[in-house]
mmCIF file of N, CA and C and ligand atoms in Angstrom:
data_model
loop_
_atom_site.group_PDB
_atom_site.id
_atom_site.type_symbol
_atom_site.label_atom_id
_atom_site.label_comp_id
_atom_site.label_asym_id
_atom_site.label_seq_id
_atom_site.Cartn_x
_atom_site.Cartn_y
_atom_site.Cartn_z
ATOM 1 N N UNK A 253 110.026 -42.030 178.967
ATOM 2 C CA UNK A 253 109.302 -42.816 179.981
ATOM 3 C C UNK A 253 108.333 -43.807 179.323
ATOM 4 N N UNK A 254 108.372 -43.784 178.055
ATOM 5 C CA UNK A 254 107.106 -44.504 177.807
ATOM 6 C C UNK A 254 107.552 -45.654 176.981
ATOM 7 N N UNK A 255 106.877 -46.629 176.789
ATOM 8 C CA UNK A 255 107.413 -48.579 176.725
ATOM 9 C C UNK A 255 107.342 -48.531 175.494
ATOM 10 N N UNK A 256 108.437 -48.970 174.599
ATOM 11 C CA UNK A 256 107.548 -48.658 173.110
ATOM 12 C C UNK A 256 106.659 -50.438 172.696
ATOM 13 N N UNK A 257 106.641 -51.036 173.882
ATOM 14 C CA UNK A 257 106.010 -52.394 173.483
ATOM 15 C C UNK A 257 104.340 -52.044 174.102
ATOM 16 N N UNK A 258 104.531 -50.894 174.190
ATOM 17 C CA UNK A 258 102.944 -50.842 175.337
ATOM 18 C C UNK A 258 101.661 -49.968 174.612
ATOM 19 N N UNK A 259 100.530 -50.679 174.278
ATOM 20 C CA UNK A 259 99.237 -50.183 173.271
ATOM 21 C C UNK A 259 99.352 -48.965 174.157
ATOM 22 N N UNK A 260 98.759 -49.046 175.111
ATOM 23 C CA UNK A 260 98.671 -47.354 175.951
ATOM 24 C C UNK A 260 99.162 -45.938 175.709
ATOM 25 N N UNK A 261 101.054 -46.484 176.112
ATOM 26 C CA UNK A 261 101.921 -45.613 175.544
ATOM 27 C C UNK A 261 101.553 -44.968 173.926
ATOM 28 N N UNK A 262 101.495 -46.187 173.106
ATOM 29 C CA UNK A 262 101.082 -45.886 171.625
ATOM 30 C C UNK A 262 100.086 -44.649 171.688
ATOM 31 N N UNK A 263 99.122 -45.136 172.340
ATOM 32 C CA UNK A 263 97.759 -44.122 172.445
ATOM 33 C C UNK A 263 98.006 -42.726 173.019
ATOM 34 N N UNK A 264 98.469 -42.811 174.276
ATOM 35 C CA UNK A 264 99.151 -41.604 174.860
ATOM 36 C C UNK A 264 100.299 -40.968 173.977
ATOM 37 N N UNK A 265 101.037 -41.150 173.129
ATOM 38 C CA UNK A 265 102.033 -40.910 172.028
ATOM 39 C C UNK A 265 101.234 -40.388 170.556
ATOM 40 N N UNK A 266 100.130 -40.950 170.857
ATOM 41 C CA UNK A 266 99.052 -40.565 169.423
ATOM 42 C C UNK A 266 99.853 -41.008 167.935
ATOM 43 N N UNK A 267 100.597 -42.299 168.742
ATOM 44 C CA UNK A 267 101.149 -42.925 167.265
ATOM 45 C C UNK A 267 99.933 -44.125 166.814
ATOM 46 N N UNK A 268 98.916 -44.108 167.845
ATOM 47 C CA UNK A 268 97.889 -45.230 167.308
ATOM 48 C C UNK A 268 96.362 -44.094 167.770
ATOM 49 N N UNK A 269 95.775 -44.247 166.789
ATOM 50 C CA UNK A 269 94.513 -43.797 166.855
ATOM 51 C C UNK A 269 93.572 -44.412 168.427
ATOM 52 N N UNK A 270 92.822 -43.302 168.646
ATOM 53 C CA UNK A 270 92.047 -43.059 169.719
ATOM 54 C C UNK A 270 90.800 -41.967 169.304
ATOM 55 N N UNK A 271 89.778 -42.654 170.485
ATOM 56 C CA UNK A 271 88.819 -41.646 170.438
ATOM 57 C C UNK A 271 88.969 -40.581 172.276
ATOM 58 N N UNK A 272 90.070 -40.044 171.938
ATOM 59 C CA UNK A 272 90.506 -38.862 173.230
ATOM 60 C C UNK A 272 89.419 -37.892 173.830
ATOM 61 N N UNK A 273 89.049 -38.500 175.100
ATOM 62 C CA UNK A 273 87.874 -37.118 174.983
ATOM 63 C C UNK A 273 88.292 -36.255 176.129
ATOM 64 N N UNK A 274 89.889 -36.653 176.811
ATOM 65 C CA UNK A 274 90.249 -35.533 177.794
ATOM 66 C C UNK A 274 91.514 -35.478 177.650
ATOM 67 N N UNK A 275 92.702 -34.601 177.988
ATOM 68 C CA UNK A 275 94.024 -34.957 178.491
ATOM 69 C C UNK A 275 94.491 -33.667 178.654
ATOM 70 N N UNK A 276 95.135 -33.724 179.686
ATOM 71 C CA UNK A 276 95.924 -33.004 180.535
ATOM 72 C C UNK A 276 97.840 -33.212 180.577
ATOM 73 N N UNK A 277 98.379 -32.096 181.404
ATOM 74 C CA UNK A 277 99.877 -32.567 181.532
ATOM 75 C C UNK A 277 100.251 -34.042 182.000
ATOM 76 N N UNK A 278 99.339 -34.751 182.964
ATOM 77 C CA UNK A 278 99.240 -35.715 183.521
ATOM 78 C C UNK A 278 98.703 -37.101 183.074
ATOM 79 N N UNK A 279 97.332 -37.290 182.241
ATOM 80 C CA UNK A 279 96.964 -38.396 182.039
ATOM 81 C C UNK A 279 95.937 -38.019 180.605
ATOM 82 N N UNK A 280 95.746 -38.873 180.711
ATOM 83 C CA UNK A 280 94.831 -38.996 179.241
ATOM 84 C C UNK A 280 93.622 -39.828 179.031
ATOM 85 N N UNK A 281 92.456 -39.473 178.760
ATOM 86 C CA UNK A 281 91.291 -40.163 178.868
ATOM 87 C C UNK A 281 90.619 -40.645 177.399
ATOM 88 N N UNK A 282 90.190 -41.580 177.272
ATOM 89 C CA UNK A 282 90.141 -42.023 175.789
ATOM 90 C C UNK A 282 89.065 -43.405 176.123
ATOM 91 N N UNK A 283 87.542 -43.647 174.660
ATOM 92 C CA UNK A 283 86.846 -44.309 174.882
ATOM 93 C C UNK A 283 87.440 -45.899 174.664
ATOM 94 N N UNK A 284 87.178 -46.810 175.449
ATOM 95 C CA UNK A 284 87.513 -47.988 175.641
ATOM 96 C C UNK A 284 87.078 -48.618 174.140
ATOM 97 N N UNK A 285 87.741 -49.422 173.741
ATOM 98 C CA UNK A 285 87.259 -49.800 172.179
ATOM 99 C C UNK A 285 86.356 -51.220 172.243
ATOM 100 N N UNK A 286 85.993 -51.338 173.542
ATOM 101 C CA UNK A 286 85.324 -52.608 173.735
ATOM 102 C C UNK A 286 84.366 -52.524 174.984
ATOM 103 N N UNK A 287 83.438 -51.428 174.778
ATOM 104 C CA UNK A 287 82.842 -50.920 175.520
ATOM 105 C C UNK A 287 81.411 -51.894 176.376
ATOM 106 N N UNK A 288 81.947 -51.951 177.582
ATOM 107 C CA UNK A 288 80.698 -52.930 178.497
ATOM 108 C C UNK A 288 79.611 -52.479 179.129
ATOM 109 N N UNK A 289 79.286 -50.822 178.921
ATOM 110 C CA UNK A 289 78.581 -50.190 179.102
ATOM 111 C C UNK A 289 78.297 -48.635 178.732
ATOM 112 N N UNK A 290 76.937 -48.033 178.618
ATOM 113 C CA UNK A 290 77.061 -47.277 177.323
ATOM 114 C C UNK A 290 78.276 -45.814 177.573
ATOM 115 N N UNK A 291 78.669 -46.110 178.926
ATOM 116 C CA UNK A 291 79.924 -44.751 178.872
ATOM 117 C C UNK A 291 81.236 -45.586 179.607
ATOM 118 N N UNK A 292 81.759 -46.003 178.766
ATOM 119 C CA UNK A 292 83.081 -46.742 179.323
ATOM 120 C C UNK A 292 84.082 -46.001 178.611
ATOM 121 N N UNK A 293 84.813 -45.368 179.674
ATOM 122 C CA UNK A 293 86.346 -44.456 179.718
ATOM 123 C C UNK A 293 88.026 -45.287 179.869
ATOM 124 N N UNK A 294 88.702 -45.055 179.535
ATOM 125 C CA UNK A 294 89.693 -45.274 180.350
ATOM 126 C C UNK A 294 90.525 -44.152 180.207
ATOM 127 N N UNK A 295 91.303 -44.439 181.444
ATOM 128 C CA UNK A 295 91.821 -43.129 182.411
ATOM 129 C C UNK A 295 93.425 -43.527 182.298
ATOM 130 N N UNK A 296 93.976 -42.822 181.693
ATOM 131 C CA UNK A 296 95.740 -43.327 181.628
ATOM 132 C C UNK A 296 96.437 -42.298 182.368
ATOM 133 N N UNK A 297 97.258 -42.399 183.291
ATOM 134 C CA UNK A 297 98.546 -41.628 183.003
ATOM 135 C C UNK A 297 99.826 -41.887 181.941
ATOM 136 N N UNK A 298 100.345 -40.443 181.983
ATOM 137 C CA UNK A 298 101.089 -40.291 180.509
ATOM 138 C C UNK A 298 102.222 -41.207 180.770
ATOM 139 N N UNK A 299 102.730 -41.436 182.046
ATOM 140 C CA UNK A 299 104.094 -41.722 182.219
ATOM 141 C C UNK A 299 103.605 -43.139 182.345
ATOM 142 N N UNK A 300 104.479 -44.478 181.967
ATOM 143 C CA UNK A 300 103.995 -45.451 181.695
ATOM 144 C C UNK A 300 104.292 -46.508 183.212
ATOM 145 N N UNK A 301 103.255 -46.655 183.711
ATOM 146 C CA UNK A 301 103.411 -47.912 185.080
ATOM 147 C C UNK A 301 102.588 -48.958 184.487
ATOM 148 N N UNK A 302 103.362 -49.928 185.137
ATOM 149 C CA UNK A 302 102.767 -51.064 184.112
ATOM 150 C C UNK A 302 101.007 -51.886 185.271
ATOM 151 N N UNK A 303 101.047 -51.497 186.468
ATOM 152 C CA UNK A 303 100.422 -51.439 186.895
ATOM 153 C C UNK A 303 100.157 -51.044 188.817
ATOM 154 N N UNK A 304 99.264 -51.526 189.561
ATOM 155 C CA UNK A 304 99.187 -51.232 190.802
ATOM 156 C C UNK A 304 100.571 -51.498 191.594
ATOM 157 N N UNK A 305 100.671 -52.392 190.967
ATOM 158 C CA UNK A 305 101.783 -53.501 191.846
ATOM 159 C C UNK A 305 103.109 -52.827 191.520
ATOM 160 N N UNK A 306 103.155 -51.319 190.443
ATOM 161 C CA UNK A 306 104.360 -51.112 190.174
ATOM 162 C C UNK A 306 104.649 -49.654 190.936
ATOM 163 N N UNK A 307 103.149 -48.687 191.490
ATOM 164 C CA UNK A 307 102.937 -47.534 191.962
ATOM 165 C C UNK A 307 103.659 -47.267 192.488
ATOM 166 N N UNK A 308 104.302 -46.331 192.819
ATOM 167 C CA UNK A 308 105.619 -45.747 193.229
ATOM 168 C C UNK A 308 105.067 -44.630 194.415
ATOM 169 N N UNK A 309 105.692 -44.370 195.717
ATOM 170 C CA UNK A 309 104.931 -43.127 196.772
ATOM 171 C C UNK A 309 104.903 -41.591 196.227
ATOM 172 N N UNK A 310 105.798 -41.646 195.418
ATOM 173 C CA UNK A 310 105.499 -40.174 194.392
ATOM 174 C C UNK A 310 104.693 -40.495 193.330
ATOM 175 N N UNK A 311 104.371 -41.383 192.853
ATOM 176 C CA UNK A 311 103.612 -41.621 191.268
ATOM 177 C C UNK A 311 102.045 -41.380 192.154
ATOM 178 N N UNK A 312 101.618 -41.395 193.236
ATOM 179 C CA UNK A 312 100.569 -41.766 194.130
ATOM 180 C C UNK A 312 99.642 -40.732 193.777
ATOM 181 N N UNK A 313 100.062 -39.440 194.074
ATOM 182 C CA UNK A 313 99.133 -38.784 193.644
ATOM 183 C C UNK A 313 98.444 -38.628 192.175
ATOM 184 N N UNK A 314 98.900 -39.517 191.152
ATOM 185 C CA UNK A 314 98.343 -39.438 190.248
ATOM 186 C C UNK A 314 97.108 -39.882 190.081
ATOM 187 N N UNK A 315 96.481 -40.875 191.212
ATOM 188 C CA UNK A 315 95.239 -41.741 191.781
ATOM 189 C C UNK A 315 94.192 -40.378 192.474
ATOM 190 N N UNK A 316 94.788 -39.319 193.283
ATOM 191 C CA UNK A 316 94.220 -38.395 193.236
ATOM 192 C C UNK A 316 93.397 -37.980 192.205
ATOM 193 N N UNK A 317 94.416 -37.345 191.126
ATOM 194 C CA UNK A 317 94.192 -36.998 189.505
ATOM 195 C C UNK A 317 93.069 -37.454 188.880
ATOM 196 N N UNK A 318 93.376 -38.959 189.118
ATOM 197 C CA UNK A 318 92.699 -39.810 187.846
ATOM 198 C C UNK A 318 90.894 -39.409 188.485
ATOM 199 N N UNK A 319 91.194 -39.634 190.101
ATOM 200 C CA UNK A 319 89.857 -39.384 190.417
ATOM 201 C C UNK A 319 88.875 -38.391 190.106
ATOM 202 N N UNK A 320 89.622 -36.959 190.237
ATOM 203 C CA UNK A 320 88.804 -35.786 189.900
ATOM 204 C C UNK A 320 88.950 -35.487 188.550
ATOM 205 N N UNK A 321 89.499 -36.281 187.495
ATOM 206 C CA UNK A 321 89.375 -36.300 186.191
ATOM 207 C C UNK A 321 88.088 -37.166 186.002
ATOM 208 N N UNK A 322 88.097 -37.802 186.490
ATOM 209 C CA UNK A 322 86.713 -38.957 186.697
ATOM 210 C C UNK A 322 85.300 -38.451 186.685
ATOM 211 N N UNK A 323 85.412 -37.619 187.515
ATOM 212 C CA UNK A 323 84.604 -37.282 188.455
ATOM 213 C C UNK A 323 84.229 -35.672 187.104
ATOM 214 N N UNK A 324 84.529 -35.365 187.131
ATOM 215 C CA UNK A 324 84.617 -34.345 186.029
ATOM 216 C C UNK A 324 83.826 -34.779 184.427
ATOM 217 N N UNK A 325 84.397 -36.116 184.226
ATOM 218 C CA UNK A 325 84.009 -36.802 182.797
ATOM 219 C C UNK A 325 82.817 -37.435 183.160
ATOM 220 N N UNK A 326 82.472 -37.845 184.315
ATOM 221 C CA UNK A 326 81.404 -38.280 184.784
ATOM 222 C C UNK A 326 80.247 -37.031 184.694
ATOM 223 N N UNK A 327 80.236 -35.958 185.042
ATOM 224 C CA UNK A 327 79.239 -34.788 184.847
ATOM 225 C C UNK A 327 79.629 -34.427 183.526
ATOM 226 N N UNK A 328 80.689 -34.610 182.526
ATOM 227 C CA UNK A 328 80.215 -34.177 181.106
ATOM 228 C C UNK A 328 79.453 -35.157 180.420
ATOM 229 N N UNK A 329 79.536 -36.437 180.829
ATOM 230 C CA UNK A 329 78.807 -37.410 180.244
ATOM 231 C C UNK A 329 77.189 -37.561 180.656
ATOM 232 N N UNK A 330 76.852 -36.937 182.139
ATOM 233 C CA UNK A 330 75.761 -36.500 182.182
ATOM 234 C C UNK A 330 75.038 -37.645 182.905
ATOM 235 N N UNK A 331 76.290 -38.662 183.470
ATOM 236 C CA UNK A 331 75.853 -39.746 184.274
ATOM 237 C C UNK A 331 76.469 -39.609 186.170
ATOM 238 N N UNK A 332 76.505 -38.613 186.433
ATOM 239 C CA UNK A 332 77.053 -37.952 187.912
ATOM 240 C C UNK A 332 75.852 -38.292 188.396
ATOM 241 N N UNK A 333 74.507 -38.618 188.056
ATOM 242 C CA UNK A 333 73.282 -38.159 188.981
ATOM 243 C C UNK A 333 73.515 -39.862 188.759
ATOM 244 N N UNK A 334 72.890 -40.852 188.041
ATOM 245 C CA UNK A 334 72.567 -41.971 187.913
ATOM 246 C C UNK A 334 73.548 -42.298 188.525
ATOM 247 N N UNK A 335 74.831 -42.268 188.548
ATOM 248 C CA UNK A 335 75.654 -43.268 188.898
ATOM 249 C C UNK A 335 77.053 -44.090 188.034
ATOM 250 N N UNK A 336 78.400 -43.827 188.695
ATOM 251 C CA UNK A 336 79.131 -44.293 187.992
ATOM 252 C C UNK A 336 80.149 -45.462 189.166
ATOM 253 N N UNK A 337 81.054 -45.959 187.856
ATOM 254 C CA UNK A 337 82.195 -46.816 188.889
ATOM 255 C C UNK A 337 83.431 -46.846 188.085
ATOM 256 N N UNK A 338 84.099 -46.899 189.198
ATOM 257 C CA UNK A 338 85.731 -46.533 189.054
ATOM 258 C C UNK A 338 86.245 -48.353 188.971
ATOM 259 N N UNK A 339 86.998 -48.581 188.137
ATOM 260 C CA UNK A 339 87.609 -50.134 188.385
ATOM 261 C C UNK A 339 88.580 -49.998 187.761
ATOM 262 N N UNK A 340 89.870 -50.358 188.584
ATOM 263 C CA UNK A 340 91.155 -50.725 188.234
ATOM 264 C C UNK A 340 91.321 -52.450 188.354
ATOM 265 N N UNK A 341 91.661 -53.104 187.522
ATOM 266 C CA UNK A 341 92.517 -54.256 187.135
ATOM 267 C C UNK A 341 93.613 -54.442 187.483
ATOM 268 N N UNK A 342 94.218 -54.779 188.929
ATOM 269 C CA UNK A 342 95.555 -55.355 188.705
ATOM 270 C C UNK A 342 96.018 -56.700 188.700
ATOM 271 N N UNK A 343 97.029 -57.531 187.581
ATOM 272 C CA UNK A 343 97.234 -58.692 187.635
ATOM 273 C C UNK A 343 96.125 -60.019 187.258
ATOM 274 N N UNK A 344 96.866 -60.795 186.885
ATOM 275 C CA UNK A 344 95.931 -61.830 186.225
ATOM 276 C C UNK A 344 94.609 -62.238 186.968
ATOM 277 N N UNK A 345 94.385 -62.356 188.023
ATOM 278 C CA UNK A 345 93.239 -62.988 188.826
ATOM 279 C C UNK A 345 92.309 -61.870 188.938
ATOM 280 N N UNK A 346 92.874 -60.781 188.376
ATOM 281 C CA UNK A 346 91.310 -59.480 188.410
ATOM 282 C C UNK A 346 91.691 -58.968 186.374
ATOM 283 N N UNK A 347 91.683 -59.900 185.824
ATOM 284 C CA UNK A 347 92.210 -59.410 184.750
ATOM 285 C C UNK A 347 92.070 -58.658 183.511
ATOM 286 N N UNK A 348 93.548 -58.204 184.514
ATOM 287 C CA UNK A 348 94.274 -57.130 183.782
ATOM 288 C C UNK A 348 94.749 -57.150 182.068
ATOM 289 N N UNK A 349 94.428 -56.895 181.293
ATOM 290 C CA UNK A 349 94.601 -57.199 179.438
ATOM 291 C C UNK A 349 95.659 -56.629 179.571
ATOM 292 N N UNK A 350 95.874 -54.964 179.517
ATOM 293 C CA UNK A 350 96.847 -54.158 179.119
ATOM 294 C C UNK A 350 97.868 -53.366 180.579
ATOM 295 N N UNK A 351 98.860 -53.602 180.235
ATOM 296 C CA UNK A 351 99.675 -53.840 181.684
ATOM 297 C C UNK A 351 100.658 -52.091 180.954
ATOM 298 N N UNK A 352 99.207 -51.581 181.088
ATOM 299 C CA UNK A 352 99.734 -49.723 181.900
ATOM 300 C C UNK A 352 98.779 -49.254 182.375
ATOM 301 N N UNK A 353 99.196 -48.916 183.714
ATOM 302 C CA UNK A 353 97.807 -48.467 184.680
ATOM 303 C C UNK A 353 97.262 -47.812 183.909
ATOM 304 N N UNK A 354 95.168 -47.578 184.361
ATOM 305 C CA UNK A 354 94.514 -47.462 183.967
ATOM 306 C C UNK A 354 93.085 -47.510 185.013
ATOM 307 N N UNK A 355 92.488 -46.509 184.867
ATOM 308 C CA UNK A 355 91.080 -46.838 185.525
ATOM 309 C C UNK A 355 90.000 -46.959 184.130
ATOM 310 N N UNK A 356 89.019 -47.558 184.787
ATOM 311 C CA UNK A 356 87.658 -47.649 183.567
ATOM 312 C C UNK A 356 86.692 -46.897 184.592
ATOM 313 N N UNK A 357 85.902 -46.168 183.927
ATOM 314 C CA UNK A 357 84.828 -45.377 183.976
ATOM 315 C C UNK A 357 83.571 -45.895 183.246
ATOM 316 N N UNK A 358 82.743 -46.025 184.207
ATOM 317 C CA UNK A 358 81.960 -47.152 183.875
ATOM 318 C C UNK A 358 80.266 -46.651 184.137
ATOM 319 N N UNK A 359 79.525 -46.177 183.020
ATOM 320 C CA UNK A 359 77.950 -45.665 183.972
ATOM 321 C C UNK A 359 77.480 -45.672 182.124
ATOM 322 N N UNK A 360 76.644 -45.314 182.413
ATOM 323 C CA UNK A 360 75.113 -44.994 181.830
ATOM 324 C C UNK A 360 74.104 -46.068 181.211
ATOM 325 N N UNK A 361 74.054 -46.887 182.528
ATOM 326 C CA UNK A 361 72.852 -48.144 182.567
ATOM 327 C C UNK A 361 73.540 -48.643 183.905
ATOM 328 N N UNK A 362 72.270 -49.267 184.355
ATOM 329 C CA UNK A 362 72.577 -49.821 185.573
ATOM 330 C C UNK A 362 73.215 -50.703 185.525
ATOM 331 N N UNK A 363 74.271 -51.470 186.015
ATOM 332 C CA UNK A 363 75.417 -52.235 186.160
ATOM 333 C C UNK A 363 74.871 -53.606 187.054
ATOM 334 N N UNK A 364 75.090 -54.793 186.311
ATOM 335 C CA UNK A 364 74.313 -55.989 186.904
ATOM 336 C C UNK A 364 75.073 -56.358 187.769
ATOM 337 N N UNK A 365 74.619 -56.772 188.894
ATOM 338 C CA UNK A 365 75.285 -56.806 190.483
ATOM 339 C C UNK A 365 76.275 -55.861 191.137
ATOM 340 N N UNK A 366 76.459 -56.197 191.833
ATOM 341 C CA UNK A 366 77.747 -55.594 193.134
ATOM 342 C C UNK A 366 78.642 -56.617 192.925
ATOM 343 N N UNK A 367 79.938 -56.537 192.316
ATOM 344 C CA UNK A 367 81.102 -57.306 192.902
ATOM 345 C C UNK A 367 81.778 -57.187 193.992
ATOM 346 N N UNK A 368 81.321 -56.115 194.962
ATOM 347 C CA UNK A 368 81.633 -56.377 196.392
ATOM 348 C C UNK A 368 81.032 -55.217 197.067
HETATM 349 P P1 5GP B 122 92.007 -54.312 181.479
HETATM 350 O O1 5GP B 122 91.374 -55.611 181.053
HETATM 351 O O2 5GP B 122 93.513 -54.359 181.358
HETATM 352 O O3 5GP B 122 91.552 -53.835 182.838
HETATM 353 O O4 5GP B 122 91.457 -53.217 180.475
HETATM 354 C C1 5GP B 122 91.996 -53.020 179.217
HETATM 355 C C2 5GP B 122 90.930 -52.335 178.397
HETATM 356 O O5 5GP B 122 91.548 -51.812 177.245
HETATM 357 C C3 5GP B 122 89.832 -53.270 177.914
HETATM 358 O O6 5GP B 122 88.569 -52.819 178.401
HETATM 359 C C4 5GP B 122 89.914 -53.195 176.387
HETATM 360 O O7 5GP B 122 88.654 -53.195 175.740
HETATM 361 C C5 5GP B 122 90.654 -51.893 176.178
HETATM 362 N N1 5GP B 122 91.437 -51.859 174.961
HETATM 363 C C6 5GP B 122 92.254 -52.842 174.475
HETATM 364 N N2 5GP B 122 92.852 -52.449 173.336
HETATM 365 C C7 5GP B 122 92.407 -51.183 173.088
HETATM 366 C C8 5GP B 122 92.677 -50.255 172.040
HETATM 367 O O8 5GP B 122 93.449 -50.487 171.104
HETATM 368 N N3 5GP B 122 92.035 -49.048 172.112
HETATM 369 C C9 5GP B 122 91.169 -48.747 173.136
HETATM 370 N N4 5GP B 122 90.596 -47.550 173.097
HETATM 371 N N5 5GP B 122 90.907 -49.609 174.142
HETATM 372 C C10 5GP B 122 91.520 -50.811 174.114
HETATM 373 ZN ZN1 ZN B 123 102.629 -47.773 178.747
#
């Protein structure tokens, strides 16, 4: 299932170095290497979708997953009380770099504005 043209896959495959700080049968959590705030995550599933636009009605519950994996890494990181945010990227006009779904986990400093 997995793209061999895709950094993600690589990472999830552990043929390219990562700093992994969760993973399960399902997805895999690993620190963003270009971090925009002082706890930035990203949230993979193992099986490779290249993004929103590709989600499948069975792949769906993996958005469940990603959440209470979230939500979980969010109280080990010790930012559950302050405050965190979930942001998915799909497609060029919200852009998307790496085209295999992915959430970012995003807290520990306050975050300048509301984008909506
Ligand atoms: P996007 O812009 O697609 O929503 O998010 C892609 C994210 O992947 C970016 O925040 C970027 O910093 C991160 N990223 C890109 N290449 C690598 C890498 O090789 N390792 C890690 N850990 N993160 C990466
Ligand atoms: Zn992939």
């Amino acid at each position: 299932m997995a793209d061999a043209n895709c950094l993600f896959c690589k990472i999830v495959e552990k043929q390219i170095p990562s700093s992994i700080v969760y993973e399960d049968d399902h997805v895999v959590a690993f620190k963003d290497i270009s971090p925009q705030v002082p706890v930035h995550l990203l949230i993979v599933p193992r099986v490779h979708i290249a993004s929103l636009n590709d989600l499948t009605p069975v792949q769906s519950t993996l958005l469940g997953h990603i959440a209470l994996v979230a939500k979980e890494l969010a109280k080990t990181a010790e930012i559950d009380e302050s405050g965190w945010r979930l942001v998915m990227n799909c497609g060029p006009h919200a852009g998307q770099t790496v085209f295999h779904l992915h959430m970012h986990l995003l807290g520990g400093a306050p975050m300048a504005g509301k984008m909506v």
